[in-house]
XYZ file of N, CA and C in Angstrom:
282
model
N 8.670 -5.157 4.156
C 8.644 -3.861 4.657
C 7.183 -3.273 4.419
N 6.601 -2.810 5.428
C 5.296 -2.168 5.276
C 5.475 -0.666 4.900
N 4.761 -0.282 3.813
C 4.869 1.113 3.298
C 3.827 1.982 4.111
N 4.256 3.182 4.318
C 3.357 4.112 5.009
C 2.557 4.934 3.973
N 1.708 5.888 4.390
C 0.930 6.643 3.495
C 1.814 7.422 2.487
N 2.879 8.026 3.019
C 3.803 8.806 2.136
C 4.393 7.924 1.011
N 4.863 6.723 1.376
C 5.487 5.778 0.429
C 4.419 5.352 -0.586
N 3.250 4.997 -0.109
C 2.172 4.498 -0.987
C 1.761 5.605 -1.975
N 1.677 6.806 -1.516
C 1.300 7.947 -2.344
C 2.336 8.158 -3.467
N 3.604 7.979 -3.121
C 4.632 8.095 -4.148
C 4.425 7.041 -5.270
N 4.153 5.836 -4.879
C 3.922 4.787 -5.796
C 2.656 5.121 -6.663
N 1.633 5.619 -6.021
C 0.433 6.039 -6.743
C 0.828 7.132 -7.793
N 1.642 8.118 -7.395
C 2.019 9.137 -8.287
C 2.741 8.655 -9.523
N 3.638 7.688 -9.316
C 4.403 7.062 -10.434
C 3.439 6.435 -11.461
N 2.520 5.668 -10.973
C 1.571 4.986 -11.830
C 0.682 6.000 -12.493
N 0.151 6.932 -11.766
C -0.705 8.007 -12.331
C -0.049 8.817 -13.442
N 1.218 9.163 -13.218
C 1.885 9.948 -14.228
C 2.214 9.124 -15.408
N 2.538 7.847 -15.228
C 2.840 6.990 -16.376
C 1.610 6.772 -17.229
N 0.472 6.631 -16.601
C -0.793 6.409 -17.353
C -1.393 7.745 -17.902
N -1.329 8.836 -17.166
C -2.067 9.983 -17.486
C -1.293 11.232 -17.789
N 0.064 11.257 -17.573
C 0.785 12.453 -17.769
C 1.021 13.276 -16.516
N 1.731 14.372 -16.610
C 2.107 15.116 -15.416
C 1.028 15.965 -14.772
N -0.005 16.374 -15.476
C -1.024 17.241 -14.906
C -1.941 16.430 -13.963
N -1.992 16.769 -12.691
C -2.656 15.963 -11.687
C -4.140 15.658 -12.047
N -4.938 16.676 -12.322
C -6.355 16.455 -12.541
C -6.593 15.547 -13.766
N -6.118 15.862 -14.965
C -6.324 14.994 -16.131
C -5.674 13.556 -15.918
N -4.553 13.546 -15.282
C -3.864 12.279 -15.061
C -4.707 11.363 -14.166
N -5.260 11.928 -13.143
C -6.124 11.208 -12.208
C -7.351 10.640 -12.933
N -7.988 11.471 -13.757
C -9.140 11.049 -14.519
C -8.796 9.896 -15.511
N -7.603 9.978 -16.147
C -7.203 8.906 -17.065
C -6.920 7.629 -16.315
N -6.362 7.748 -15.090
C -6.155 6.588 -14.245
C -7.500 5.974 -13.916
N -8.395 6.787 -13.478
C -9.765 6.232 -13.020
C -10.386 5.444 -14.299
N -10.201 6.001 -15.498
C -10.819 5.442 -16.647
C -10.304 4.064 -16.970
N -9.072 3.683 -16.468
C -8.530 2.359 -16.656
C -9.361 1.272 -15.956
N -10.077 1.658 -14.960
C -10.876 0.758 -14.149
C -10.066 -0.391 -13.502
N -8.798 -0.096 -13.172
C -7.997 -1.045 -12.472
C -8.430 -1.146 -11.019
N -8.773 0.002 -10.458
C -9.400 0.110 -9.112
C -10.505 1.107 -9.267
N -11.476 1.049 -8.344
C -12.627 1.953 -8.547
C -12.242 3.420 -8.308
N -12.993 4.347 -8.926
C -12.773 5.731 -8.733
C -13.000 6.078 -7.231
N -13.919 5.511 -6.553
C -14.132 5.798 -5.130
C -12.913 5.283 -4.325
N -12.271 4.172 -4.727
C -11.077 3.719 -4.023
C -9.938 4.738 -4.256
N -9.778 5.261 -5.442
C -8.737 6.277 -5.611
C -8.997 7.442 -4.818
N -10.195 7.959 -4.833
C -10.602 9.159 -4.018
C -10.395 8.879 -2.461
N -10.788 7.709 -2.056
C -10.646 7.307 -0.708
C -9.206 7.216 -0.270
N -8.365 6.634 -1.120
C -6.940 6.484 -0.875
C -6.332 7.887 -0.734
N -6.575 8.763 -1.716
C -5.967 10.033 -1.707
C -6.366 10.852 -0.488
N -7.625 10.775 -0.128
C -8.186 11.527 1.012
C -7.559 10.991 2.291
N -7.574 9.675 2.427
C -7.054 9.091 3.640
C -5.543 9.275 3.765
N -4.831 9.222 2.706
C -3.318 9.457 2.780
C -2.992 10.841 3.211
N -3.821 11.803 2.747
C -3.502 13.230 2.974
C -4.098 13.846 4.213
N -5.054 13.232 4.829
C -5.845 13.907 5.852
C -5.581 13.469 7.291
N -5.051 14.336 8.097
C -4.708 14.073 9.459
C -5.963 13.587 10.281
N -7.112 14.169 9.928
C -8.377 13.803 10.657
C -8.652 12.322 10.478
N -8.226 11.743 9.390
C -8.455 10.332 9.116
C -7.292 9.451 9.538
N -6.078 9.816 9.119
C -4.918 8.971 9.371
C -3.989 9.417 10.533
N -4.400 10.447 11.225
C -3.604 10.891 12.373
C -2.214 11.402 11.963
N -1.261 11.138 12.816
C 0.115 11.558 12.503
C 0.750 10.877 11.343
N 0.137 9.812 10.833
C 0.670 9.063 9.665
C 0.326 9.794 8.376
N -0.622 10.724 8.375
C -1.065 11.438 7.210
C 0.049 12.235 6.536
N -0.083 12.417 5.266
C 0.986 13.095 4.508
C 0.913 14.596 4.888
N -0.225 15.151 5.218
C -0.329 16.578 5.507
C -0.822 16.774 6.925
N -0.195 17.654 7.668
C -0.534 17.928 9.011
C -1.695 18.927 9.113
N -1.797 19.801 8.089
C -2.779 20.844 8.070
C -3.323 20.978 6.692
N -4.306 21.865 6.564
C -4.859 22.141 5.278
C -6.354 21.851 5.249
N -6.864 22.015 4.059
C -8.309 21.766 3.926
C -8.713 20.311 4.337
N -9.752 20.132 4.985
C -10.197 18.803 5.446
C -11.558 18.515 4.840
N -11.618 18.293 3.578
C -12.930 17.980 2.940
C -13.580 16.759 3.508
N -14.904 16.727 3.616
C -15.593 15.545 4.108
C -16.002 14.733 2.896
N -15.682 13.385 3.055
C -16.018 12.470 1.995
C -16.361 11.123 2.675
N -17.261 10.408 2.074
C -17.525 9.033 2.641
C -16.468 8.091 2.269
N -15.594 8.423 1.343
C -14.590 7.495 0.801
C -13.343 7.631 1.596
N -13.099 6.710 2.514
C -11.875 6.638 3.290
C -11.472 5.168 3.365
N -10.179 4.988 3.823
C -9.694 3.578 3.950
C -8.570 3.606 5.029
N -8.350 2.474 5.557
C -7.299 2.282 6.502
C -5.965 2.038 5.774
N -4.879 2.222 6.535
C -3.624 1.986 5.889
C -3.439 0.595 5.301
N -3.841 -0.499 5.941
C -3.827 -1.858 5.274
C -4.656 -1.879 4.010
N -5.788 -1.194 4.037
C -6.605 -1.100 2.776
C -5.929 -0.365 1.740
N -5.204 0.706 2.092
C -4.455 1.515 1.124
C -3.307 0.690 0.509
N -2.630 -0.112 1.355
C -1.593 -1.002 0.827
C -2.153 -1.955 -0.211
N -3.257 -2.576 0.122
C -3.899 -3.536 -0.732
C -4.357 -2.881 -2.025
N -4.923 -1.671 -1.998
C -5.352 -1.000 -3.203
C -4.112 -0.630 -4.100
N -3.048 -0.163 -3.472
C -1.888 0.163 -4.344
C -1.324 -1.076 -4.907
N -1.347 -2.209 -4.200
C -0.797 -3.460 -4.722
C -1.589 -3.881 -5.981
N -2.947 -3.806 -5.862
C -3.804 -4.142 -6.985
C -3.490 -3.207 -8.196
N -3.371 -1.870 -7.916
C -3.147 -0.927 -8.936
C -1.791 -1.209 -9.606
N -0.802 -1.463 -8.902
C 0.594 -1.776 -9.462
C 0.511 -3.014 -10.303
N -0.125 -4.089 -9.857
C -0.214 -5.333 -10.606
C -0.928 -5.041 -11.959
N -2.021 -4.323 -11.952
C -2.730 -4.015 -13.188
C -1.909 -3.142 -14.138
N -1.171 -2.229 -13.556
C -0.311 -1.315 -14.348
C 0.833 -2.136 -15.025
N 1.485 -2.999 -14.266
C 2.571 -3.800 -14.781
C 1.998 -4.687 -15.915
N 0.843 -5.315 -15.653
C 0.239 -6.138 -16.662
C -0.045 -5.419 -17.941
N -0.364 -4.111 -17.828
C -0.709 -3.278 -18.994
C 0.557 -2.946 -19.843
N 1.740 -3.034 -19.189
C 2.980 -2.731 -19.882
C 3.480 -3.893 -20.714
N 2.965 -5.075 -20.484
C 3.475 -6.261 -21.240
C 2.682 -6.508 -22.441
């Protein structure tokens, strides 16, 4: 089953909260500090998942601020990044 942006972001949130706690900003920074995936990949994933201008109707948000960033990715790239992130997270638990 192929996961969409919404599903992938839920997986990202589970890993982020497990690593960094419930507060989004500090948790994201703690996750980035793990170096499981690059900080620019995390930013690109979040931006691409949330922004209609990038992901069209598949984006998690239909409206809202549309910040410009060079960090974007396609849905297949997002799936691959989340897969790498989850593998590293699981390895860290053992």
